[in-house]
Amino acid sequence: MRKIELTNVNKVFGDKMATTTALEDINFSANSGEVIAITGPSGSGKSTFMKILGGILSATSGGINIDGSDYGNMNKKQQSKFRLEHIGFILQAYNLLPYLKVSDQFKLADKVKKSKNIGTETFSKWARALKIDDLMNNYPDELSGGQQQRVAILRALYTNPDIILADEPTAALDGNMAVKSMQMLQDLAHRENKTIIIITHDARLLKYVDKNYRIVDGKGQFIDVNNAELV
Amino acid sequence: MFLSLREIKKSKFRYSLICLVIVMIAYLIFILTALANGLSEANRQAIDSWNAEKIVLNSDANGSLDQSTITAQQAKKASADKRADITQMSANVQTLSEGNKVGSQVIGLNKKQFIYRDLKIVKGHNFTKDNEVVVDQSLLETDGYHLGEKVKFSRNGHVFKIVGTVKNNQLNVAPVIYATNDAVQTEKFGTDMNHTISAMIYRSDVKKAVDGTQIMNIEDFIQDIPGYSAQNSTFEFMIAFLLLITLVVISIFLYVLTMQKIPYFAVLKVQGVSNGYLAMNVISNALILSIVGVVISGLLTFLTAISMPAAVPMTFDITLMGLVAVMVIVMSIVGGLIPMRTVAKIDPAKAMGGS
């Protein structure tokens, strides 16, 4: 089932005097249950693509359709509500709130989204899998980069979103934990029909994705998922 | 509230310093309010205790009791309904050995009229003879006089005996001494007294003024007490200015704190947390800080109240203090609204790096 569809999306930064085209005629689609990697060199427009997909940035032109809704034309408030209900973000810089203990990072999610979050049992299972179950009383500044990243992964999953957008989700993880996290995300996508889109430079992760969408100089295309050299 | 409480718990020192500033400002406001209230009451307590509606003074007195004389003829022509005649004299009360001089307001009363009848004697008894006086309790508590002591008002004056005390009875920030009209008139005008009184106090409406007199509402009369309005205005200005300072200080602190939190608010916005929730977080911070600040300063004010000597004219009125506390909290909330625009304008894209 088609979950996300971007049609002829363009993003141009700047004003009339000087403009930079970050994305050019992007056509992209993702189905429910798919894990898609977004690859490409630095500065190619991957993060801009992710921001537009998440409604954080507006496209200059083109259509963005998510789950049958014209997401690109929603106002900021509607997009914000849609994100809260349907999209989970795993950000590059973990971005945990420094004044909340790990357990409170999840309680905050309960405060802002009061229903349909994952249950206690699932939460405990995933926390154990990510090895953060005994870190619940720690503040972020008491955790290593890898531990913070794992907390950020679980926080993104906590609100039980249909779509997960991840920007280098395993960058701070050691090899084993990176693989384990990717397996968990892949399993989640396939088993619970979630759509997971991951920006990555890590070729090892490609075997856990279903498609690879490569962006170069603002232009994107789906390529062979096994072509790790292009990552 | 969830975020605010945890944020304050994590950054105790930072928030304690902000709270300390609020405590100091709120404490200053409370003390100034108590002082303003105390001085205001010290000017008018006696008049308030009469529960009167109107006062009739000499029309040339310009609203001043000290300058007013009502002749016996004028008094005779005036309405006698719910009326009490008073004779006022400013004098230094002193012991017989001419020591312990205290500036006082001597008020002569007619024993058949309501002010005399309604005097609330807290110690001793009401005066019945011309050589007896009832005094404000402050003369005993702070000036060293005692019940039964003999006093006089001038070197050659008559001797009076303190037979009773009344509470909270000051006029023009001086203790009131009540005696008979005859005794005060004799002290004021000499032995050839001609029954001239200072004013007629009414508990009823007086429609028509006798020639040479003027009728004033009691509240207008109080406002005309020399220095009373100016003093009150000064305190009101100071308190209003301090409330404004509270607003500015809270706004500045919360603005700086909000600026520091922009990256975290951006993350929350990425996650779909609404501007309203973030705004409530900032307002909750202001609310918690101001409530804690006001409670601590309230406790400090209470400690000040119980340790302050009676001579300091401070009155700690719970209702008034409550009102001031609410105003400090409201000012803090208004201060918390100032960074709202910054919160609303935070760009969630800032939370996401990359190109």
XYZ file of C-alpha atoms in Angstrom:
586
model
C 0.000 0.000 0.000
C 1.385 3.388 -1.051
C 2.215 5.335 2.119
C 4.314 8.274 0.949
C 4.449 9.908 -2.439
C 6.517 12.909 -3.500
C 5.767 14.221 -6.984
C 8.042 16.660 -8.811
C 9.279 18.190 -5.583
C 11.661 21.111 -5.923
C 13.372 23.078 -3.197
C 15.173 26.296 -3.971
C 16.901 28.317 -1.251
C 17.721 32.002 -1.447
C 16.075 35.047 -2.980
C 15.892 36.547 -6.470
C 19.519 37.707 -6.283
C 21.084 34.327 -5.495
C 19.415 30.948 -5.437
C 20.543 27.411 -4.739
C 18.579 24.444 -5.930
C 18.700 21.820 -3.175
C 16.220 19.382 -4.686
C 15.176 19.119 -8.295
C 12.154 17.226 -9.576
C 12.151 14.625 -6.847
C 9.758 11.768 -7.413
C 9.719 9.319 -4.564
C 7.340 6.783 -3.132
C 7.372 4.443 -0.170
C 4.986 1.676 0.732
C 3.846 0.450 4.109
C 6.200 -2.176 5.477
C 9.240 -0.873 3.568
C 12.615 0.208 4.836
C 14.221 2.687 2.441
C 17.730 4.057 2.652
C 18.455 7.557 1.412
C 22.057 7.734 0.330
C 24.257 10.230 -1.400
C 27.328 12.374 -0.859
C 27.482 15.150 1.711
C 25.651 18.262 0.590
C 23.598 16.375 -1.963
C 20.257 17.322 -0.401
C 19.470 14.261 1.753
C 18.648 16.235 4.877
C 16.591 18.754 2.898
C 14.690 15.795 1.454
C 14.078 14.450 4.974
C 12.974 17.866 6.281
C 10.491 18.283 3.454
C 9.230 14.757 3.945
C 8.713 15.478 7.647
C 7.007 18.797 7.031
C 9.829 20.678 8.724
C 10.602 22.565 5.516
C 8.172 23.553 2.783
C 8.878 22.504 -0.775
C 9.158 25.294 -3.338
C 6.919 23.255 -5.623
C 5.590 19.743 -6.008
C 3.208 17.497 -4.138
C 3.674 15.549 -0.921
C 1.069 12.967 -0.149
C 1.171 10.875 2.995
C -1.406 8.218 3.736
C -3.823 9.822 1.277
C -3.495 13.289 2.862
C -2.107 16.299 1.004
C 0.592 16.764 3.628
C 2.505 19.360 1.610
C -0.442 21.754 1.630
C -1.357 21.426 5.289
C -0.644 24.470 7.451
C 2.100 24.324 10.107
C -0.298 23.488 12.911
C -1.907 20.645 10.964
C 1.507 19.302 9.982
C 2.659 19.460 13.593
C -0.385 17.477 14.733
C 0.114 14.991 11.868
C 3.769 14.490 12.868
C 2.776 13.870 16.472
C 0.268 11.217 15.425
C 2.033 9.534 12.512
C 5.759 10.307 12.235
C 8.657 9.390 14.497
C 12.024 11.105 14.124
C 15.455 9.770 14.989
C 17.777 12.735 14.672
C 21.477 12.869 13.996
C 22.365 14.650 17.229
C 20.155 12.468 19.484
C 18.617 15.685 20.900
C 17.367 14.343 24.176
C 16.137 16.995 26.589
C 19.049 17.450 29.025
C 16.831 18.108 32.046
C 14.757 14.953 31.691
C 15.839 11.555 32.966
C 15.587 8.773 30.391
C 12.279 7.576 31.853
C 10.917 11.129 31.689
C 11.798 11.417 27.997
C 9.091 8.778 27.453
C 6.697 10.220 30.027
C 6.840 13.491 28.088
C 5.694 11.601 25.003
C 2.749 10.327 27.068
C 1.955 13.912 28.081
C 1.857 15.276 24.536
C 0.315 12.216 22.850
C -2.054 10.607 25.260
C -3.142 7.556 23.276
C -1.905 4.804 20.955
C 1.630 4.853 22.346
C 3.369 1.483 22.676
C 2.387 -0.594 25.684
C 4.507 -1.242 28.770
C 5.376 -4.757 27.649
C 6.645 -3.683 24.223
C 8.478 -0.768 25.798
C 10.286 -3.074 28.240
C 11.126 -5.533 25.484
C 12.620 -2.883 23.207
C 14.411 -1.167 26.078
C 16.051 -4.498 26.907
C 16.910 -5.095 23.256
C 18.542 -1.667 23.004
C 20.199 -2.203 26.403
C 18.832 0.952 27.939
C 16.468 -0.686 30.447
C 18.830 0.003 33.342
C 19.484 3.617 32.315
C 16.006 4.924 33.069
C 17.094 7.033 36.060
C 20.014 8.647 34.284
C 20.151 12.087 32.734
C 21.396 12.322 29.103
C 24.697 13.889 30.232
C 25.372 10.722 32.209
C 25.095 8.543 29.093
C 27.584 7.763 26.330
C 26.847 8.874 22.762
C 25.758 5.360 21.841
C 23.430 5.098 24.815
C 21.877 8.450 23.970
C 21.372 7.329 20.388
C 19.592 4.167 21.551
C 17.341 6.193 23.839
C 16.557 8.458 20.876
C 15.645 5.409 18.769
C 13.256 4.094 21.392
C 11.783 7.562 21.920
C 10.987 7.767 18.209
C 9.303 4.366 18.355
C 7.488 5.105 21.623
C 4.611 7.033 20.042
C 3.985 4.065 17.739
C 4.252 6.074 14.487
C 3.341 4.676 11.056
C 6.373 6.375 9.537
C 9.853 6.636 11.003
C 12.312 9.133 9.557
C 15.854 8.502 10.730
C 18.914 10.607 10.069
C 22.049 8.501 10.564
C 20.408 6.524 13.380
C 23.380 4.242 13.949
C 26.225 6.737 13.552
C 27.168 6.625 17.220
C 26.622 2.901 17.708
C 29.244 0.201 17.681
C 29.016 -2.453 14.942
C 26.977 -4.969 16.907
C 24.510 -2.483 18.278
C 24.130 -0.774 14.878
C 23.224 -4.121 13.308
C 20.913 -5.018 16.166
C 19.121 -1.666 15.933
C 18.710 -1.999 12.171
C 17.364 -5.532 12.548
C 14.906 -4.224 15.076
C 13.742 -1.434 12.739
C 13.523 -3.838 9.793
C 11.538 -6.318 11.852
C 9.252 -3.545 13.016
C 8.612 -2.346 9.456
C 7.891 -5.807 8.088
C 5.895 -7.108 11.040
C 3.858 -3.986 11.842
C 3.656 -2.497 8.360
C 5.553 0.645 9.215
C 7.418 2.778 6.710
C 10.993 3.506 7.699
C 13.189 5.942 5.811
C 16.808 6.184 6.816
C 19.549 8.558 5.742
C 22.802 6.647 6.034
C 26.411 6.598 4.961
C 26.908 3.144 6.434
C 27.078 0.525 3.654
C 26.667 -2.285 6.183
C 23.105 -1.222 6.810
C 21.980 -1.627 3.223
C 21.321 -5.306 3.675
C 18.574 -4.410 6.114
C 16.736 -2.071 3.733
C 14.324 -2.871 0.951
C 15.186 0.022 -1.360
C 17.943 2.548 -1.799
C 17.047 6.034 -3.009
C 20.161 7.900 -4.011
C 20.315 11.682 -4.168
C 23.136 13.410 -6.023
C 23.176 17.177 -6.590
C 19.526 17.420 -5.652
C 18.346 14.788 -8.079
C 17.152 11.454 -6.810
C 16.524 7.978 -8.135
C 16.004 4.485 -6.786
C 19.067 2.296 -7.376
C 20.067 -1.268 -6.738
C 20.062 -1.806 -3.029
C 23.123 -3.993 -3.267
C 25.252 -1.229 -4.789
C 27.055 -0.363 -1.574
C 29.829 1.456 -3.352
C 27.520 4.340 -3.998
C 26.821 4.939 -0.322
C 4.187 21.840 34.513
C 5.779 18.425 33.839
C 8.713 19.920 31.945
C 9.022 22.951 34.235
C 9.261 20.961 37.464
C 11.927 18.667 36.047
C 13.827 21.526 34.494
C 13.892 23.382 37.820
C 14.906 20.201 39.644
C 17.814 19.637 37.241
C 18.998 23.265 37.266
C 18.444 24.027 40.951
C 21.188 26.612 41.299
C 20.176 28.618 38.248
C 16.514 28.705 39.245
C 17.352 29.360 42.916
C 19.151 32.538 41.899
C 16.190 33.713 39.843
C 13.866 32.821 42.697
C 16.086 34.753 45.111
C 15.638 37.905 43.035
C 11.862 37.423 43.083
C 11.959 36.796 46.858
C 13.844 40.041 47.424
C 11.556 42.113 45.228
C 8.385 40.535 46.665
C 9.726 41.013 50.219
C 10.403 44.676 49.504
C 6.887 45.069 48.084
C 5.358 43.387 51.154
C 7.338 45.555 53.573
C 6.520 48.731 51.655
C 2.860 47.739 51.549
C 2.866 47.124 55.305
C 4.587 50.454 55.894
C 2.183 52.293 53.586
C -0.751 50.620 55.259
C 0.619 51.289 58.744
C 1.308 54.960 58.078
C -2.045 55.383 56.383
C -3.816 53.851 59.366
C -1.764 55.881 61.825
C -3.155 58.964 60.119
C -6.795 57.896 60.252
C -7.328 55.139 62.842
C -9.171 57.370 65.310
C -11.491 58.748 62.631
C -12.207 55.235 61.349
C -13.055 54.113 64.874
C -15.798 56.734 65.060
C -17.696 55.060 62.172
C -18.927 58.423 61.022
C -20.390 59.625 57.756
C -19.956 63.408 57.810
C -17.946 66.047 59.597
C -18.872 69.687 59.977
C -15.977 72.138 60.236
C -15.553 75.876 60.175
C -15.834 76.976 56.536
C -12.512 78.833 56.781
C -10.657 75.813 58.128
C -10.034 74.441 54.630
C -10.788 70.918 55.784
C -8.302 71.024 58.652
C -9.508 69.915 62.073
C -6.608 71.788 63.672
C -7.806 75.094 62.188
C -11.504 74.618 62.824
C -13.626 76.258 65.500
C -17.378 75.892 65.820
C -19.013 78.369 68.155
C -21.669 77.419 70.685
C -24.231 79.353 68.621
C -23.371 77.461 65.438
C -23.464 74.144 67.283
C -26.863 75.004 68.737
C -28.322 75.707 65.277
C -26.902 72.506 63.718
C -28.766 69.206 63.515
C -28.362 67.152 66.669
C -29.243 63.850 65.015
C -26.521 61.201 65.576
C -24.000 63.926 66.318
C -20.841 63.956 68.424
C -18.982 67.193 69.199
C -15.231 67.059 69.437
C -12.619 69.529 70.584
C -9.191 68.843 69.162
C -5.871 69.987 70.499
C -2.352 69.033 69.429
C -0.222 68.819 72.549
C 2.747 67.089 74.107
C 1.660 64.761 76.854
C 4.203 64.588 79.650
C 4.682 63.201 83.108
C 4.251 65.470 86.107
C 8.023 65.792 86.277
C 7.823 67.100 82.688
C 9.552 64.065 81.252
C 8.674 61.545 78.541
C 7.085 64.107 76.230
C 5.108 62.557 73.403
C 3.315 64.504 70.678
C -0.346 63.594 70.856
C -3.781 64.491 69.588
C -6.089 65.356 72.455
C -9.757 64.899 71.574
C -12.468 66.234 73.819
C -15.763 64.305 73.803
C -19.276 64.830 75.065
C -20.137 61.961 77.415
C -23.692 61.840 76.140
C -22.718 61.366 72.503
C -21.835 58.301 70.400
C -18.037 58.567 70.169
C -17.735 58.515 73.960
C -20.295 55.734 74.283
C -18.645 53.581 71.614
C -15.059 53.848 72.807
C -13.726 50.288 72.990
C -11.815 50.293 76.248
C -9.238 47.499 76.305
C -7.757 48.255 79.741
C -9.184 50.181 82.685
C -12.430 52.110 82.201
C -13.829 55.038 80.246
C -13.227 58.505 81.679
C -16.077 59.942 83.733
C -14.513 63.038 85.271
C -12.863 66.111 83.776
C -9.469 65.100 85.168
C -9.497 61.632 83.638
C -8.264 60.565 80.196
C -8.364 57.457 78.032
C -5.264 57.035 75.886
C -4.185 55.056 72.868
C -2.482 51.880 73.991
C 0.734 52.802 72.130
C 1.438 55.337 74.887
C 1.673 52.432 77.315
C 3.329 49.932 74.989
C 5.995 52.095 73.405
C 6.199 55.327 75.374
C 6.376 53.943 78.898
C 3.197 55.398 80.366
C 1.045 53.253 82.615
C -2.515 52.975 83.722
C -3.218 55.240 86.705
C -0.316 57.573 85.849
C -0.874 61.295 86.202
C -0.008 63.402 83.151
C -0.319 66.969 81.934
C -0.189 68.770 78.597
C 1.778 71.894 79.468
C 3.954 73.345 82.182
C 1.029 75.126 83.818
C -1.657 72.766 82.655
C -4.081 70.657 84.605
C -3.264 67.200 85.841
C -5.041 64.233 84.279
C -5.094 60.604 85.280
C -4.898 57.803 82.701
C -7.895 55.598 83.551
C -8.233 53.498 80.405
C -6.769 52.617 77.049
C -8.134 52.127 73.570
C -6.481 50.142 70.813
C -5.469 51.392 67.351
C -6.438 54.986 67.935
C -4.035 57.344 66.257
C -4.584 60.543 64.356
C -1.961 62.313 62.206
C 0.506 59.581 63.254
C 0.144 60.601 66.920
C -1.588 58.744 69.761
C -5.038 60.033 70.633
C -5.925 61.023 74.189
C -9.636 61.280 74.927
C -10.935 63.581 77.646
C -14.105 65.560 78.257
C -14.873 68.491 75.959
C -14.851 70.809 78.969
C -11.388 69.678 80.043
C -9.899 70.060 76.542
C -11.564 73.430 76.022
C -10.104 74.626 79.341
C -6.663 73.384 78.311
C -6.976 74.939 74.863
C -8.661 78.254 75.551
C -8.014 78.822 79.274
C -10.472 79.147 82.120
C -12.651 81.620 80.258
C -13.694 78.836 77.934
C -16.665 79.615 75.763
C -17.752 76.109 74.747
C -16.095 76.423 71.360
C -15.656 73.021 69.787
C -13.522 71.975 66.781
C -15.991 69.931 64.767
C -19.276 68.058 64.764
C -19.129 64.415 63.721
C -22.273 62.837 62.241
C -23.369 59.283 61.699
C -26.179 60.547 59.556
C -26.390 62.618 56.424
C -26.338 66.361 57.017
C -28.220 68.285 54.387
C -27.803 71.923 55.343
C -24.735 73.667 56.684
C -25.134 76.341 59.338
C -23.674 79.713 58.333
C -19.899 79.721 58.652
C -19.556 75.936 58.551
C -18.885 73.375 55.887
C -20.027 69.746 55.605
C -17.523 67.162 54.407
C -17.712 63.455 53.757
C -15.468 61.672 56.224
C -13.392 60.115 53.408
C -12.823 63.553 51.819
C -11.845 64.886 55.229
C -9.319 62.063 55.647
C -7.854 62.743 52.204
C -7.342 66.369 53.307
C -5.281 65.364 56.339
C -1.967 67.181 55.754
C 0.477 64.897 53.969
C -1.916 61.924 53.885
C -2.598 61.825 50.125
C 0.985 62.700 49.177
C 2.319 59.967 51.415
C -0.100 57.380 50.044
C 0.629 58.382 46.452
C 4.364 58.043 47.066
C 3.966 54.529 48.417
C 1.537 53.544 45.665
C 4.033 54.771 43.071
C 6.867 52.833 44.692
C 4.812 49.635 44.876
C 3.608 49.998 41.287
C 7.192 50.596 40.164
C 8.373 47.488 42.028
C 5.633 45.435 40.371
C 6.857 46.777 37.035
C 10.409 45.769 37.991
C 9.086 42.265 38.800
C 7.570 42.128 35.320
C 10.793 43.262 33.643
C 13.058 40.980 35.706
C 10.902 37.901 35.097
C 10.640 38.729 31.401
C 14.398 39.095 31.032
C 15.156 35.876 32.910
C 12.559 33.865 31.038
C 13.620 35.332 27.722
C 17.248 34.334 28.351
C 16.186 30.867 29.543
C 13.955 30.460 26.480
C 16.788 31.486 24.161
C 18.981 28.842 25.802
C 16.273 26.235 25.253
C 15.652 26.973 21.570
C 17.488 23.798 20.357
C 15.400 21.618 22.689
C 12.151 23.344 21.807
C 13.090 22.830 18.140
C 13.451 19.085 18.794
C 10.055 19.003 20.471
C 8.541 20.862 17.534
C 10.035 18.283 15.161
C 8.262 15.644 17.235
C 4.995 17.487 16.782
C 4.754 19.141 20.190
C 2.540 22.202 19.807
C 3.511 25.823 20.400
C 0.797 25.883 23.075
C 2.489 23.141 25.099
C 5.861 24.901 24.874
C 4.266 28.233 25.788
C 2.668 26.620 28.820
C 6.113 25.352 29.801
C 7.465 28.918 29.864
C 4.425 30.195 31.768
C 4.663 27.288 34.225
C 8.260 28.290 34.915
C 7.107 31.832 35.677
C 4.240 30.558 37.818
C 6.388 28.171 39.861
C 9.152 30.721 40.377
C 6.744 33.471 41.411
C 4.676 31.261 43.726
C 7.788 29.916 45.470
C 9.228 33.450 45.590
C 6.036 34.914 47.034
C 5.662 32.129 49.631
C 9.265 32.552 50.825
C 8.974 36.335 50.930
C 5.636 35.938 52.734
C 7.377 33.862 55.409
C 10.137 36.467 55.664
C 7.499 39.172 55.983
C 5.783 37.192 58.743
C 9.100 36.894 60.605
C 9.611 40.624 60.137
C 6.122 41.329 61.422
C 6.634 39.415 64.670
C 10.075 40.884 65.289
C 9.304 44.496 64.380
C 9.063 46.902 67.353
C 5.596 48.360 67.924
C 6.960 51.857 67.293
C 7.445 51.080 63.592
C 4.199 51.995 61.859
C 3.688 48.763 59.938
C 0.374 47.011 59.526
C 0.376 43.534 57.994
C -3.092 43.177 56.554
C -3.585 39.598 55.303
C -6.089 40.572 52.587
C -3.887 43.377 51.301
C -0.803 41.143 51.378
C -2.766 38.445 49.539
C -3.725 40.988 46.893
C -0.106 42.107 46.529
C 1.002 38.435 46.278
C -1.550 37.816 43.528
C -0.324 40.927 41.688
C 3.304 39.724 41.864
C 2.212 36.340 40.472
C 0.113 37.988 37.743
C 3.061 40.224 36.805
C 5.256 37.117 36.588
C 2.775 35.405 34.286
C 2.615 38.520 32.118
C 6.443 38.450 32.137
C 6.245 34.835 31.016
C 4.151 35.871 28.023
C 6.907 38.104 26.654
C 9.074 35.233 25.241
C 5.990 33.650 23.610
C 6.786 35.186 20.233
C 10.263 33.662 20.383
C 8.753 30.246 21.149
C 6.275 30.532 18.292
C 9.036 31.523 15.853
C 11.412 28.663 16.711
C 12.231 26.844 13.502
C 12.152 23.055 14.005
C 14.618 22.714 11.113
C 17.289 23.938 13.554
C 17.040 20.600 15.322
C 18.004 18.732 12.165
C 21.516 19.076 10.887
C 22.826 18.284 7.432
C 22.225 19.853 4.059
